[in-house]
Coordinates of C-alpha atoms and ligand atoms in Angstrom, one line a residue:
X446 CA 277.9 25.0 -48.9
X447 CA 279.0 28.1 -50.6
X448 CA 277.7 31.4 -49.4
X449 CA 276.6 32.5 -52.8
X450 CA 274.4 29.5 -53.2
X451 CA 272.1 30.5 -50.3
X452 CA 268.5 31.5 -51.1
X453 CA 267.0 34.6 -49.6
X454 CA 263.5 33.9 -48.4
X455 CA 260.7 36.5 -48.1
X456 CA 260.4 38.3 -44.7
X457 CA 257.5 37.3 -42.5
X458 CA 255.8 40.0 -40.4
X459 CA 255.1 38.3 -37.1
X460 CA 253.2 41.2 -35.6
X461 CA 249.7 40.2 -34.5
X462 CA 247.0 41.4 -36.9
X463 CA 244.4 43.5 -35.1
X464 CA 241.0 42.0 -35.8
X465 CA 238.1 44.5 -35.5
X466 CA 235.7 43.5 -32.7
X467 CA 232.8 41.3 -33.8
X468 CA 229.2 42.3 -33.3
X469 CA 226.8 39.9 -31.6
X470 CA 224.1 40.7 -34.1
X471 CA 224.4 41.5 -37.8
X472 CA 225.4 45.1 -38.4
X473 CA 222.3 45.6 -40.6
X474 CA 222.3 49.1 -42.1
X475 CA 219.2 51.2 -41.3
X476 CA 217.3 52.7 -44.2
X477 CA 217.3 56.4 -45.0
X478 CA 219.3 57.9 -42.1
X479 CA 219.6 61.6 -42.8
X480 CA 216.5 61.7 -45.0
X481 CA 212.8 62.4 -44.3
X482 CA 212.0 58.8 -44.8
X483 CA 214.3 57.4 -42.2
X484 CA 213.4 53.9 -40.8
X485 CA 211.7 53.5 -37.4
X486 CA 213.4 51.5 -34.6
X487 CA 210.5 49.0 -34.4
X488 CA 210.7 48.4 -38.1
X489 CA 214.4 48.0 -37.8
X490 CA 214.0 45.3 -35.2
X491 CA 211.6 43.4 -37.5
X492 CA 214.1 43.6 -40.3
X493 CA 217.0 42.6 -38.0
X494 CA 215.0 39.6 -36.8
X495 CA 214.2 38.6 -40.4
X496 CA 217.9 38.9 -41.3
X497 CA 218.6 36.4 -38.5
X498 CA 215.8 34.1 -39.7
X499 CA 213.9 34.4 -36.4
X500 CA 210.8 36.3 -35.3
X501 CA 211.1 39.6 -33.3
X502 CA 209.8 37.6 -30.3
X503 CA 212.7 35.2 -30.4
X504 CA 215.3 38.0 -31.1
X505 CA 214.1 40.0 -28.1
X506 CA 213.5 37.1 -25.7
X507 CA 216.7 35.2 -26.4
X508 CA 219.2 38.0 -27.2
X509 CA 218.0 41.4 -26.0
X510 CA 215.9 40.9 -22.9
X511 CA 218.7 40.1 -20.5
X512 CA 220.3 43.4 -21.3
X513 CA 217.1 45.5 -21.0
X514 CA 216.7 47.1 -17.5
X515 CA 214.9 45.0 -14.9
X516 CA 211.7 47.1 -15.0
X517 CA 210.8 45.7 -18.4
X518 CA 212.3 42.3 -18.0
X519 CA 209.5 41.0 -15.8
X520 CA 206.9 42.2 -18.3
X521 CA 206.6 40.6 -21.7
X522 CA 207.3 43.4 -24.1
X523 CA 204.7 42.1 -26.5
X524 CA 202.0 42.1 -23.9
X525 CA 202.3 45.9 -23.7
X526 CA 201.2 46.2 -27.4
X527 CA 200.3 49.8 -27.3
X528 CA 203.5 50.6 -25.5
X529 CA 205.7 49.3 -28.3
X530 CA 205.1 52.6 -30.0
X531 CA 207.2 54.2 -27.3
X532 CA 210.2 52.3 -28.7
X533 CA 210.3 54.8 -31.5
X534 CA 209.8 57.8 -29.2
X535 CA 211.8 59.9 -26.9
X536 CA 211.5 58.2 -23.4
X537 CA 213.5 55.7 -21.4
X538 CA 212.1 52.7 -23.3
X539 CA 213.5 54.0 -26.6
X540 CA 216.8 55.0 -24.9
X541 CA 217.3 51.6 -23.2
X542 CA 216.6 49.6 -26.4
X543 CA 218.8 51.8 -28.6
X544 CA 221.6 51.4 -26.1
X545 CA 221.3 47.6 -26.1
X546 CA 220.9 47.3 -29.9
X547 CA 223.8 49.7 -30.6
X548 CA 226.1 47.7 -28.4
X549 CA 225.0 44.4 -30.0
X550 CA 225.2 45.6 -33.6
X551 CA 228.2 47.9 -32.9
X552 CA 226.4 50.7 -34.7
X553 CA 226.2 54.2 -33.4
X554 CA 223.4 55.5 -35.5
X555 CA 220.3 53.6 -34.2
X556 CA 219.2 56.6 -32.0
X557 CA 218.3 58.4 -35.2
X558 CA 215.5 55.8 -35.8
X559 CA 213.8 57.3 -32.8
X560 CA 212.9 60.8 -31.6
X561 CA 215.5 60.7 -28.8
X562 CA 217.3 63.8 -30.1
X563 CA 214.1 65.7 -29.6
X564 CA 213.5 64.4 -26.0
X565 CA 213.8 67.9 -24.4
X566 CA 211.6 69.6 -27.0
X567 CA 208.4 67.6 -27.5
X568 CA 206.1 66.3 -24.8
X569 CA 205.1 62.6 -25.4
X570 CA 201.4 63.3 -25.5
X571 CA 199.9 63.0 -28.9
X572 CA 203.3 62.6 -30.5
X573 CA 203.4 59.1 -31.9
X574 CA 200.5 56.7 -32.5
X575 CA 200.3 53.4 -30.6
X576 CA 199.4 51.4 -33.7
X577 CA 201.0 51.0 -37.1
X578 CA 199.9 53.2 -40.1
X579 CA 201.2 52.5 -43.6
X580 CA 200.7 53.3 -47.3
X581 CA 199.7 50.0 -49.0
X582 CA 200.6 51.6 -52.4
X583 CA 204.1 52.4 -51.3
X584 CA 204.6 48.8 -50.1
X585 CA 203.4 47.5 -53.4
X586 CA 205.7 49.8 -55.3
X587 CA 208.7 48.9 -53.2
X588 CA 207.9 45.2 -53.6
X589 CA 207.7 45.3 -57.4
X590 CA 210.8 47.5 -57.8
X591 CA 212.8 44.6 -56.4
X592 CA 215.9 46.7 -55.5
X593 CA 214.0 48.6 -52.8
X594 CA 213.9 47.5 -49.1
X595 CA 210.5 47.0 -47.5
X596 CA 210.6 48.9 -44.3
X597 CA 208.6 51.1 -41.9
X598 CA 209.4 54.9 -42.1
X599 CA 209.4 56.7 -38.8
X600 CA 207.3 59.5 -40.3
X601 CA 204.3 57.1 -40.6
X602 CA 204.2 56.9 -36.8
X603 CA 203.6 60.6 -36.1
X604 CA 200.0 61.2 -35.0
X605 CA 199.9 64.3 -37.1
X606 CA 200.7 62.4 -40.3
X607 CA 197.6 60.7 -41.8
X608 CA 198.4 60.8 -45.5
X609 CA 201.1 59.4 -47.8
X610 CA 202.7 62.3 -49.5
X611 CA 203.7 60.2 -52.6
X612 CA 200.1 58.9 -53.3
X613 CA 198.0 61.6 -51.6
X614 CA 195.9 58.8 -50.0
X615 CA 195.1 58.2 -46.3
X616 CA 197.5 55.9 -44.5
X617 CA 195.9 52.4 -43.6
X618 CA 195.5 51.8 -39.9
X619 CA 193.8 48.4 -40.1
X620 CA 194.8 45.1 -41.8
X621 CA 192.8 44.9 -45.1
X622 CA 192.5 41.1 -44.5
X623 CA 191.8 40.5 -40.8
X624 CA 190.6 44.0 -40.0
X625 CA 192.8 44.3 -36.9
X626 CA 194.9 47.2 -35.6
X627 CA 198.6 46.3 -35.8
X628 CA 200.9 47.3 -32.9
X629 CA 204.3 48.8 -33.8
X630 CA 206.0 45.6 -32.8
X631 CA 204.4 42.2 -32.3
X632 CA 205.7 38.7 -31.8
X633 CA 205.5 37.9 -35.6
X634 CA 206.1 41.4 -37.0
X635 CA 207.7 41.5 -40.5
X636 CA 208.0 44.6 -42.6
X637 CA 205.1 44.8 -45.1
X638 CA 203.1 41.9 -43.5
X639 CA 200.3 41.6 -40.9
X640 CA 201.7 39.9 -37.7
X641 CA 198.3 38.3 -37.1
X642 CA 197.0 36.9 -40.4
X643 CA 200.5 37.1 -42.0
X644 CA 199.1 38.5 -45.2
X645 CA 200.8 41.1 -47.4
X646 CA 199.8 44.6 -46.6
X647 CA 200.5 46.2 -50.0
X648 CA 197.9 46.7 -52.7
X649 CA 197.9 48.1 -56.3
X650 CA 196.2 51.3 -57.2
X651 CA 193.2 49.4 -58.7
X652 CA 192.5 47.6 -55.4
X653 CA 188.9 48.3 -54.2
X654 CA 189.7 50.3 -51.1
X655 CA 187.1 50.4 -48.3
X656 CA 187.9 54.1 -47.8
X657 CA 187.3 55.7 -51.1
X658 CA 186.5 59.2 -49.8
X659 CA 188.8 61.6 -51.6
X660 CA 190.8 63.9 -49.5
X661 CA 189.8 67.6 -49.6
X662 CA 192.2 70.2 -51.1
X663 CA 192.8 71.8 -47.7
X664 CA 193.6 68.4 -46.1
X665 CA 196.1 67.6 -48.8
X666 CA 197.7 71.0 -48.5
X667 CA 197.9 70.7 -44.7
X668 CA 199.3 67.2 -44.8
X669 CA 201.8 68.1 -47.5
X670 CA 203.1 70.9 -45.2
X671 CA 203.1 68.7 -42.1
X672 CA 205.0 65.9 -43.9
X673 CA 207.5 68.4 -45.3
X674 CA 208.3 70.1 -42.0
X675 CA 208.5 66.8 -40.0
X676 CA 210.5 65.2 -42.7
X677 CA 213.0 68.1 -42.5
X678 CA 213.2 67.5 -38.7
X679 CA 214.0 63.8 -39.2
X680 CA 216.5 64.5 -42.0
X681 CA 218.4 67.0 -39.9
X682 CA 218.5 64.9 -36.7
X683 CA 221.9 63.2 -37.5
X684 CA 223.4 66.6 -38.3
X685 CA 222.7 68.1 -34.9
X686 CA 225.8 67.8 -32.8
X687 CA 223.9 67.1 -29.6
X688 CA 220.3 66.8 -28.5
X689 CA 218.6 70.2 -28.3
X690 CA 218.0 71.8 -25.0
X691 CA 214.6 72.6 -23.6
X692 CA 215.3 76.4 -23.3
X693 CA 215.3 76.8 -27.1
X694 CA 211.5 76.4 -27.2
X695 CA 211.0 79.4 -24.8
X696 CA 213.7 81.4 -26.7
X697 CA 211.9 80.6 -30.0
X698 CA 208.6 82.0 -28.6
X699 CA 210.3 85.1 -27.2
X700 CA 211.9 85.7 -30.6
X701 CA 208.7 85.4 -32.5
X702 CA 206.6 87.4 -30.1
X703 CA 209.2 90.2 -30.5
X704 CA 209.3 89.9 -34.3
X705 CA 205.6 89.6 -35.0
X706 CA 204.0 91.6 -32.2
X707 CA 206.8 93.9 -31.0
X708 CA 207.1 91.9 -27.7
X709 CA 203.3 92.0 -27.0
X710 CA 202.4 88.5 -25.9
X711 CA 198.7 89.3 -25.9
X712 CA 198.7 90.5 -29.5
X713 CA 200.8 87.5 -30.6
X714 CA 198.3 85.1 -28.8
X715 CA 195.4 86.9 -30.5
X716 CA 197.0 86.6 -33.9
X717 CA 197.4 82.8 -33.3
X718 CA 194.0 82.5 -31.7
X719 CA 195.5 80.9 -28.6
X720 CA 194.8 81.9 -24.9
X721 CA 197.4 84.5 -23.8
X722 CA 198.5 82.7 -20.7
X723 CA 199.4 79.6 -22.7
X724 CA 201.8 81.6 -24.9
X725 CA 203.1 83.2 -21.7
X726 CA 203.8 79.8 -20.1
X727 CA 205.6 78.7 -23.2
X728 CA 207.6 81.9 -23.3
X729 CA 208.6 81.4 -19.7
X730 CA 209.6 77.8 -20.4
X731 CA 207.2 76.5 -17.7
X732 CA 205.3 74.2 -20.2
X733 CA 206.2 72.7 -23.6
X734 CA 203.6 72.9 -26.3
X735 CA 202.6 69.6 -27.9
X736 CA 203.8 68.9 -31.4
X737 CA 200.4 69.4 -33.0
X738 CA 200.2 72.9 -31.4
X739 CA 203.7 73.8 -32.7
X740 CA 202.7 72.6 -36.1
X741 CA 199.6 74.9 -36.2
X742 CA 201.6 77.9 -34.9
X743 CA 204.4 77.3 -37.5
X744 CA 201.9 76.9 -40.3
X745 CA 200.3 80.3 -39.3
X746 CA 203.7 82.0 -39.1
X747 CA 204.7 80.4 -42.4
X748 CA 207.9 79.0 -40.9
X749 CA 209.1 75.4 -40.7
X750 CA 209.3 73.7 -37.3
X751 CA 213.1 73.4 -37.7
X752 CA 213.5 77.1 -38.4
X753 CA 211.2 78.0 -35.6
X754 CA 213.1 75.9 -33.1
X755 CA 216.7 75.9 -34.2
X756 CA 217.4 79.1 -36.0
X757 CA 219.9 80.2 -33.4
X758 CA 221.4 76.7 -32.9
X759 CA 221.9 76.3 -36.6
X760 CA 223.5 79.8 -36.9
X761 CA 225.9 78.9 -34.1
X762 CA 226.7 75.5 -35.7
X763 CA 226.6 76.7 -39.3
X764 CA 230.0 75.3 -40.0
X765 CA 228.8 71.8 -39.1
X766 CA 226.0 71.9 -41.8
X767 CA 226.9 71.2 -45.4
X768 CA 225.2 73.4 -47.9
X769 CA 222.1 71.5 -49.0
X770 CA 219.0 72.8 -50.7
X771 CA 217.3 72.4 -47.3
X772 CA 219.8 74.7 -45.6
X773 CA 219.5 77.3 -48.4
X774 CA 215.8 77.5 -47.5
X775 CA 216.8 77.9 -43.9
X776 CA 218.9 81.0 -44.6
X777 CA 215.8 83.0 -45.5
X778 CA 214.1 81.6 -42.3
X779 CA 212.1 84.0 -40.2
X780 CA 212.6 87.0 -42.4
X781 CA 210.9 85.0 -45.1
X782 CA 207.6 86.9 -44.7
X783 CA 209.3 90.3 -45.0
X784 CA 211.5 89.3 -47.9
X785 CA 208.7 87.6 -49.9
X786 CA 206.1 90.1 -49.0
X787 CA 204.7 91.4 -52.3
X788 CA 203.7 94.9 -51.3
X789 CA 202.1 96.1 -54.5
X790 CA 200.1 93.0 -55.1
X791 CA 198.9 92.8 -51.5
X792 CA 197.8 96.4 -51.7
X793 CA 195.9 95.8 -54.9
X794 CA 194.2 92.7 -53.4
X795 CA 193.2 94.6 -50.3
X796 CA 191.7 97.4 -52.4
X797 CA 189.8 94.8 -54.4
X798 CA 188.4 93.4 -51.2
X799 CA 187.3 96.9 -50.2
X800 CA 185.7 97.7 -53.5
X801 CA 184.1 94.3 -54.2
X802 CA 180.4 94.1 -54.3
X803 CA 180.4 91.1 -52.0
X804 CA 179.4 90.4 -48.4
X805 CA 182.2 92.2 -46.3
X806 CA 184.7 89.9 -44.6
X807 CA 186.4 90.2 -41.2
X808 CA 190.2 90.9 -41.4
X809 CA 191.0 87.4 -40.1
X810 CA 189.3 85.9 -43.1
X811 CA 190.9 88.4 -45.5
X812 CA 194.4 87.7 -44.0
X813 CA 193.7 83.9 -44.4
X814 CA 192.6 84.4 -48.0
X815 CA 195.8 86.5 -48.8
X816 CA 198.0 84.1 -47.0
X817 CA 199.6 86.6 -44.6
X818 CA 199.2 87.0 -40.8
X819 CA 196.7 89.8 -40.0
X820 CA 199.4 91.5 -38.0
X821 CA 201.7 91.8 -41.1
X822 CA 198.8 93.3 -43.2
X823 CA 198.0 95.8 -40.5
X824 CA 201.6 96.8 -40.2
X825 CA 202.0 97.5 -44.0
X826 CA 198.5 98.9 -44.8
X827 CA 197.0 100.2 -41.5
X828 CA 194.4 102.4 -43.2
X829 CA 193.2 99.9 -45.8
X830 CA 192.9 97.2 -43.1
X831 CA 191.0 99.6 -40.8
X832 CA 188.6 100.5 -43.6
X833 CA 188.0 96.8 -44.4
X834 CA 187.3 96.1 -40.7
X835 CA 185.0 99.2 -40.5
X836 CA 183.0 97.9 -43.5
X837 CA 182.6 94.6 -41.8
X838 CA 181.5 96.1 -38.5
X839 CA 179.0 98.4 -40.4
X840 CA 177.7 95.3 -42.3
X841 CA 177.3 93.3 -39.1
X842 CA 175.4 96.2 -37.4
X843 CA 173.0 96.6 -40.4
X844 CA 172.3 92.9 -40.6
X845 CA 171.5 92.9 -36.9
X846 CA 169.0 95.7 -37.3
X847 CA 167.4 93.9 -40.3
X848 CA 167.3 90.6 -38.4
X849 CA 165.5 92.3 -35.4
X850 CA 163.0 94.0 -37.7
X851 CA 162.2 90.7 -39.4
X852 CA 161.8 89.0 -36.0
X853 CA 159.4 91.8 -34.8
X854 CA 157.3 91.3 -37.9
X855 CA 157.2 87.5 -37.5
X856 CA 156.1 88.0 -33.8
X857 CA 153.3 90.4 -34.8
X858 CA 151.9 87.9 -37.3
X859 CA 152.3 85.0 -34.9
X860 CA 150.3 86.9 -32.2
X861 CA 147.5 87.5 -34.7
X862 CA 147.5 83.9 -35.8
X863 CA 147.3 82.6 -32.2
X864 CA 144.5 85.1 -31.4
X865 CA 142.3 83.9 -34.3
X866 CA 142.9 80.3 -33.2
X867 CA 142.0 81.2 -29.6
X868 CA 145.4 80.3 -28.2
X869 CA 147.2 82.6 -25.7
X870 CA 150.3 84.0 -27.5
X871 CA 153.0 83.1 -24.9
X872 CA 156.7 83.6 -25.6
X873 CA 157.3 79.9 -25.6
X874 CA 154.5 79.2 -28.1
X875 CA 155.7 81.9 -30.4
X876 CA 159.3 80.9 -30.2
X877 CA 158.4 77.5 -31.6
X878 CA 156.9 79.2 -34.7
X879 CA 159.8 81.6 -35.4
X880 CA 162.7 81.0 -37.8
X881 CA 165.2 82.1 -35.1
X882 CA 163.8 80.9 -31.7
X883 CA 166.4 82.8 -29.6
X884 CA 165.2 86.2 -30.7
X885 CA 163.3 87.0 -27.5
X886 CA 166.7 87.7 -25.9
X887 CA 166.4 91.1 -27.7
X888 CA 164.4 93.7 -25.9
X889 CA 163.1 95.2 -29.1
X890 CA 161.5 91.9 -30.0
X891 CA 159.9 91.6 -26.5
X892 CA 158.6 95.1 -26.9
X893 CA 157.0 94.1 -30.3
X894 CA 155.3 91.2 -28.5
X895 CA 153.9 93.5 -25.9
X896 CA 152.7 95.9 -28.5
X897 CA 151.0 93.2 -30.5
X898 CA 149.3 91.8 -27.5
X899 CA 148.1 95.3 -26.6
X900 CA 146.6 95.6 -30.1
X901 CA 144.3 92.7 -29.4
X902 CA 143.7 93.9 -25.8
X903 CA 145.6 91.1 -24.1
X904 CA 147.9 93.5 -22.3
X905 CA 147.1 96.8 -20.5
Ligands
ZN1183 ZN1 202.4 55.9 -50.6
ZN1184 ZN1 195.9 40.8 -40.8

């Protein structure tokens, strides 16, 4: 064979191809990580079970249970119905399940479907509810839009959230068909369906709802704020480099006491209408305030919960946070009140309050009406505020005098009436007749009684 007749064949690479490791369960992608509407872990388990064409009971008992620590293995997870809410929370149950699921799906982001990142910050009490709450209108919209996944957002599990921010309607907490409460995870859980009667939980806007009471303006305003601030927390969770440390709560209180009350804890507590020793305990880091307390404080201070807690952390880690509209809001953070404080307008409004021909108001009510903390108003316009307060004190004194005079007159007439009817005018008998029965606590009214009895010679 001649050498020039040889064929050159292609080269074979005989190196072993590296095959990525396989996950035991589907690597189902969670919905909405990094957004305010991130999925909940219990909802994810229901969807994961559905993807495998089994029920959550089968998925857990056949695949997961042997990896869950012995403490839960002896107990059937579904018998602890109310406890399944803890799976979305910040305790060991959530941690153990996340660890097992992350290893079986080879995902590293399932912890963001729980509140584990906030484990050192919020106490468990009154944090998440132990039964499901959902917006039936959202379910129906997702169902008819076809390209949307039907899932259970984590934000619906917060006790503080009672309204759907898209529809401004109360969240449902009972199946419309079988009228039962639904636990976060049940044997036959399926996103959007009741695990007991297996009926669809969504309804259209024209469905005759059992709860037709419209929400008040204040309730909608409060809920809109709660949902916005909690949504911001959930959206930021994946961007935090590590779980936040407990000390930041105490540091936050110290910072705000300094800023709003020049370091005076008692004045700060008065402004928030909270007992002083509670604020002191939080400042010292001895106790953590519950989420609903933090929400109320932040609402009063006009600062988001995230700004309140993490201002320092975010500044330290600012390079880790991409510029998003949310972060731009953060930059103004605690100085917000000072920056946005409209001095001229506020002065005009305070002068209007002083000159108005209405019933005088206490400064707490004026501050609420103007939307600024009382402390801020006093700092900017001490004389105006003191004048408003003095007007109120004067008005209260005058109304007290008027009230007592009226009581004395009523007592006098009652004594005469009893006398003509031949009844002894005792304090108890007269009290029953008066518009304000407690008025005998005042010595002037008791004196009026004695004088009236004297007039009809019943008293020396
Ligand atoms: Zn909705
Ligand atoms: Zn049902």
